Amino acid sequence: MHDLIIIGAGPAGLTAALYAGRSRLDTVLIEKMAPGGRILMSETIENYPGFPGGISTVELISRMEQQVKELGVKIQSDEVLDLDCEKKTITASSGTYAARAVIIASGAHPRKLNVPGEKEYTGRGVSYCATCDAPFFKGKKVVLVGGGNAVAEEAIYLSRFASSVNIIHRRQDLRASEILQEKMQQDKKISFILSSLVTEIKGAKKVEAVKIKDLLSGKESDFACDGVFIYIGYEPETVFLKGKLQMDEAGFIISNESMATSVDGVFACGDCRKKSLYQVINACGDGAVAADSAYKFIADRSR
Ligand code: NAP
């Protein structure tokens, strides 16, 4: 029986572990992959305070991990399959865990476009991670789908490798921040195909083209390319919690300002919870609050 189990070692979970460790809670942090989460899909982060010019995401995460380990918090590699919210017991691939409180920091995964060819060509030209796959597209022509901060950051990154970077977005206006839009405008390799949808990804052994529908004219045409990077938002990693605590219709966990969920002693932080801004900085803030709330919950029950 531990004091606290934290599910997920992205920035939210690592910060929760940092605060829990400093409160001397007996804490286990469970992560199915390496610590970091989806921040590692970007090469650098430019809007984390204190690092003018940005910091490599790998370095930021390894510093967070080191800080947590220095406090004696155990990072356990395992995949959580089920959580009994009332009993605070977790069934994972390698066994079961029990605690007095649980923090869910399970994050989110990239949303799929759900068009013909996407599944078939994943790993053969279709990618959700420019940082991982950009070197394969040196001197090649790539398409990116989306209009948010992620597509903008990754377009700028990919332009260091690809010969041309073409952003296809379903509306006329991007939702990426102004500073990223300015950077893209200054990059001669980046161009835009707006008010358009990718309706199919085509190829033979690898991706060779995307079919694009112009939403203004209704016309469809093929656009030759070697790679397709999809950045159309994220879905919460909460399927294992369905029906166990309150969520919105998209599966984001509903939690209050103390990060408390609808179940006593279960807290949620970071990208898996419903909120208005999904950034590393407030994922960390969420994690700190969740750990503080868990500490108070455990202390109250011990009296
Ligand atoms: P996002 O901000 O939700 O943008 C998703 C984009 O994909 C939108 O432009 C949306 O179009 C488009 N889209 C959604 N579904 C689509 C579909 N089925 N077909 C075609 N297009 C579709 O997502 P994101 O850029 O992945 O970022 C996720 C979160 O992480 C955001 O909160 C973002 O701010 C944050 N983030 C921040 C940074 C940073 O600050 N440096 C970097 C990366 C990510 P519409 O515009 O028409 O809705």
XYZ file of C-alpha atoms and ligand atoms in Angstrom:
351
model
C 0.000 0.000 0.000
C 1.523 3.306 -1.128
C 0.413 6.785 -0.146
C 0.070 7.928 -3.749
C 0.073 6.523 -7.252
C 0.555 8.904 -10.171
C -0.423 7.605 -13.610
C 1.669 9.173 -16.389
C 5.135 10.773 -16.376
C 4.666 13.769 -18.649
C 5.251 17.287 -17.271
C 2.041 17.105 -15.167
C 2.860 13.727 -13.617
C 6.527 14.574 -13.064
C 5.614 17.820 -11.316
C 3.021 16.031 -9.174
C 5.763 13.524 -8.270
C 8.149 16.365 -7.414
C 5.650 17.926 -5.011
C 4.599 14.551 -3.573
C 8.259 13.633 -3.011
C 8.878 16.915 -1.209
C 5.840 16.167 0.993
C 7.506 12.836 1.778
C 4.573 10.826 0.460
C 5.411 7.226 -0.468
C 4.788 7.695 -4.182
C 4.945 5.497 -7.273
C 4.879 7.125 -10.694
C 3.700 4.676 -13.358
C 4.575 5.321 -17.021
C 4.032 2.968 -19.955
C 6.767 4.520 -22.124
C 9.770 6.668 -21.253
C 9.037 9.787 -19.142
C 8.126 12.866 -21.175
C 4.809 12.322 -22.900
C 3.796 14.178 -26.008
C 6.085 17.185 -25.373
C 8.833 14.940 -26.778
C 7.092 15.103 -30.152
C 8.535 18.634 -30.388
C 12.259 19.292 -30.511
C 12.338 22.460 -28.427
C 9.961 24.432 -26.245
C 10.120 28.210 -26.533
C 7.415 29.291 -24.095
C 8.544 27.614 -20.894
C 9.559 30.501 -18.613
C 13.198 30.890 -17.683
C 14.723 29.608 -20.914
C 15.226 32.505 -23.348
C 15.739 31.088 -26.822
C 13.977 27.880 -25.750
C 15.168 24.604 -24.289
C 15.366 21.132 -25.808
C 12.352 19.088 -24.683
C 14.608 16.095 -23.999
C 16.738 18.223 -21.676
C 13.743 19.754 -19.889
C 12.208 16.331 -19.249
C 15.481 14.745 -18.147
C 15.942 17.593 -15.635
C 12.405 17.036 -14.294
C 13.039 13.287 -14.074
C 16.332 13.799 -12.238
C 14.662 16.147 -9.733
C 11.989 13.513 -9.022
C 14.495 10.677 -8.669
C 16.615 12.738 -6.270
C 13.596 12.730 -3.942
C 13.376 8.950 -4.015
C 10.170 8.721 -6.046
C 10.058 5.437 -7.936
C 9.307 5.632 -11.658
C 7.748 2.289 -12.560
C 7.566 1.185 -16.192
C 4.132 -0.421 -16.579
C 0.876 0.036 -18.469
C -2.221 0.835 -16.426
C -5.168 -1.217 -17.649
C -7.782 -0.513 -15.006
C -8.382 1.691 -11.978
C -10.813 0.887 -9.204
C -11.524 4.457 -8.165
C -13.244 3.598 -4.876
C -10.603 1.127 -3.656
C -7.710 3.069 -5.286
C -6.274 -0.091 -6.765
C -4.665 -0.276 -10.159
C -4.400 -3.257 -12.460
C -1.398 -2.934 -14.761
C 0.361 -5.214 -17.239
C 2.882 -6.362 -14.620
C 0.698 -6.528 -11.519
C -1.495 -4.562 -9.148
C -0.841 -1.427 -7.111
C -2.761 0.072 -4.195
C -2.610 3.531 -2.665
C -4.494 5.958 -0.467
C -4.850 8.490 -3.291
C -4.416 8.514 -7.078
C -3.408 11.259 -9.497
C -4.255 10.725 -13.159
C -1.797 12.482 -15.476
C -2.275 10.203 -18.468
C -2.079 12.940 -21.117
C -3.376 12.788 -24.673
C -2.519 11.207 -28.030
C -2.680 12.655 -31.564
C -6.116 12.724 -33.199
C -6.418 10.719 -36.402
C -7.630 12.224 -39.652
C -9.650 9.084 -40.413
C -9.255 9.162 -44.202
C -8.464 6.277 -46.562
C -4.725 5.571 -46.661
C -3.924 7.066 -43.227
C -3.645 3.759 -41.400
C -2.130 1.948 -44.376
C 0.698 4.470 -44.830
C 1.469 5.184 -41.163
C 5.222 4.640 -40.908
C 5.481 4.713 -44.712
C 5.093 8.455 -45.149
C 2.324 9.271 -42.667
C 3.609 10.550 -39.319
C 2.383 12.329 -36.195
C 5.867 13.306 -34.994
C 8.151 15.572 -36.999
C 10.867 15.418 -34.366
C 10.996 11.634 -34.724
C 10.709 11.382 -38.509
C 11.968 14.635 -40.082
C 15.407 13.224 -41.077
C 13.644 10.704 -43.372
C 12.279 13.626 -45.404
C 15.558 15.381 -46.236
C 15.122 17.114 -49.608
C 11.545 15.787 -49.911
C 8.173 17.446 -50.306
C 5.917 17.187 -47.259
C 2.349 18.072 -46.379
C 1.179 19.008 -42.877
C -2.478 18.956 -41.893
C -3.887 21.327 -39.237
C -3.946 24.981 -38.262
C -2.878 25.158 -34.593
C 0.363 25.708 -32.688
C 1.523 22.143 -33.236
C 1.344 22.317 -37.032
C 3.123 25.678 -37.023
C 5.987 24.535 -34.789
C 6.462 21.332 -36.724
C 6.333 23.083 -40.119
C 9.142 25.378 -38.982
C 11.120 22.371 -37.755
C 10.518 20.310 -40.909
C 11.630 23.152 -43.184
C 15.199 22.469 -41.957
C 14.992 19.078 -43.700
C 12.319 19.058 -46.419
C 12.537 20.803 -49.791
C 9.004 22.165 -49.413
C 6.526 22.257 -46.546
C 2.857 22.630 -47.455
C 0.265 23.252 -44.753
C -3.255 22.176 -45.606
C -5.884 23.698 -43.315
C -9.659 23.429 -43.421
C -10.311 27.113 -42.731
C -8.949 30.408 -44.087
C -7.455 31.445 -40.718
C -4.933 29.555 -38.641
C -5.340 29.313 -34.878
C -1.566 29.175 -34.253
C -0.124 32.015 -32.134
C 0.862 35.218 -33.962
C 4.580 34.744 -33.265
C 4.533 31.313 -34.928
C 2.530 32.666 -37.877
C 5.122 35.422 -38.330
C 7.932 32.856 -38.327
C 6.133 30.760 -40.945
C 5.558 33.781 -43.188
C 9.295 34.469 -43.113
C 10.165 30.902 -44.100
C 10.352 30.632 -47.889
C 9.911 26.853 -47.870
C 6.524 27.020 -46.106
C 3.329 27.547 -48.099
C -0.376 27.209 -47.366
C -3.346 25.520 -48.981
C -6.295 26.970 -47.082
C -10.013 26.155 -46.898
C -9.104 22.663 -47.993
C -9.433 19.140 -46.667
C -7.222 16.117 -47.192
C -9.723 13.417 -48.191
C -7.333 10.568 -49.041
C -3.675 9.599 -48.753
C -2.420 7.767 -51.833
C 0.658 5.829 -52.837
C 2.152 2.503 -53.760
C 4.806 1.239 -51.346
C 5.023 4.679 -49.762
C 2.997 7.907 -49.777
C 2.993 9.583 -53.189
C 0.145 12.106 -52.988
C -2.806 13.424 -51.028
C -6.228 14.070 -52.471
C -7.358 17.582 -51.550
C -10.875 18.985 -51.614
C -11.112 22.758 -52.060
C -13.999 23.689 -49.767
C -14.710 26.951 -51.617
C -14.971 25.500 -55.133
C -15.809 21.910 -54.187
C -13.115 20.700 -56.623
C -10.863 17.743 -55.792
C -7.281 17.327 -56.965
C -4.168 15.290 -56.211
C -1.127 16.972 -54.626
C 2.121 15.041 -55.007
C 4.156 14.640 -51.802
C 6.478 12.216 -50.014
C 5.211 12.658 -46.484
C 2.077 13.630 -44.552
C 2.330 14.964 -40.990
C -0.970 15.167 -39.133
C -1.481 17.766 -36.368
C -5.205 18.139 -35.855
C -5.323 18.159 -32.067
C -5.248 15.525 -29.380
C -7.588 13.062 -27.664
C -7.324 12.326 -23.946
C -5.737 9.060 -22.836
C -8.692 8.117 -20.640
C -10.374 5.089 -22.258
C -9.401 2.929 -19.261
C -11.406 5.280 -17.030
C -14.663 5.306 -19.009
C -17.711 5.219 -16.738
C -15.560 5.455 -13.587
C -15.477 9.212 -13.111
C -17.049 12.284 -14.663
C -15.774 13.213 -18.139
C -16.982 15.426 -20.974
C -18.273 13.920 -24.225
C -14.729 13.838 -25.693
C -13.354 11.932 -22.666
C -11.556 14.819 -20.927
C -11.766 14.387 -17.125
C -13.811 16.988 -15.275
C -11.905 18.285 -12.263
C -12.180 21.381 -10.095
C -9.557 23.993 -9.217
C -8.065 21.587 -6.645
C -7.773 18.995 -9.464
C -10.310 16.850 -7.585
C -12.404 14.599 -9.839
C -15.917 13.328 -9.168
C -14.392 10.535 -7.001
C -12.934 11.297 -3.548
C -9.160 10.861 -3.443
C -8.766 10.695 -7.239
C -7.208 13.770 -8.842
C -6.511 14.645 -12.495
C -3.919 16.987 -13.982
C -2.455 18.009 -17.343
C -3.767 17.280 -20.825
C -6.198 14.516 -19.753
C -8.424 17.042 -17.968
C -10.869 19.504 -19.440
C -9.498 23.049 -19.359
C -9.025 26.098 -21.548
C -5.268 26.041 -22.213
C -3.114 22.986 -22.980
C 0.493 24.003 -22.352
C 3.458 22.499 -20.522
C 3.516 25.375 -18.068
C -0.040 24.844 -16.844
C 0.310 21.042 -16.969
C 3.086 21.552 -14.388
C 0.860 23.935 -12.414
C -1.927 21.330 -12.438
C 0.524 18.689 -11.216
C 1.635 20.818 -8.268
C -1.974 21.494 -7.246
C -2.964 17.816 -7.632
C -0.090 16.679 -5.383
C -0.951 19.287 -2.761
C -4.616 18.212 -2.826
C -3.647 14.529 -2.589
C -1.383 15.305 0.374
C -4.241 17.124 2.172
C -6.663 14.288 1.358
C -4.282 11.679 2.830
C -3.517 13.829 5.887
C -7.248 14.360 6.557
C -7.901 10.611 6.416
C -4.985 9.892 8.758
C -6.323 12.062 11.574
P -5.360 22.618 -31.902
O -4.869 23.914 -31.402
O -6.593 22.030 -31.318
O -5.510 22.744 -33.480
C -5.957 21.673 -34.235
C -6.092 22.139 -35.666
O -6.498 21.027 -36.452
C -7.127 23.241 -35.830
O -6.610 24.208 -36.692
C -8.319 22.498 -36.420
O -9.039 23.272 -37.346
C -7.661 21.368 -37.170
N -8.508 20.179 -37.224
C -9.122 19.542 -36.199
N -9.779 18.455 -36.637
C -9.577 18.403 -37.964
C -9.983 17.510 -38.980
N -10.730 16.434 -38.729
N -9.576 17.754 -40.252
C -8.797 18.818 -40.539
N -8.377 19.702 -39.621
C -8.760 19.490 -38.342
O -4.285 21.443 -31.758
P -2.699 21.428 -31.792
O -2.125 22.460 -32.668
O -2.368 20.006 -32.020
O -2.339 21.766 -30.303
C -2.962 21.053 -29.211
C -2.798 21.862 -27.962
O -1.437 21.935 -27.597
C -3.286 23.286 -28.148
O -3.903 23.693 -26.965
C -2.036 24.035 -28.416
O -2.105 25.393 -28.078
C -1.031 23.291 -27.563
N 0.319 23.437 -28.143
C 0.985 24.545 -27.813
C 2.232 24.780 -28.359
C 2.934 26.038 -27.995
O 2.380 26.888 -27.356
N 4.171 26.241 -28.391
C 2.783 23.867 -29.245
C 2.075 22.753 -29.598
C 0.800 22.550 -29.049
P -9.933 24.532 -36.875
O -8.942 25.632 -36.635
O -10.820 24.752 -38.036
O -10.644 24.079 -35.653
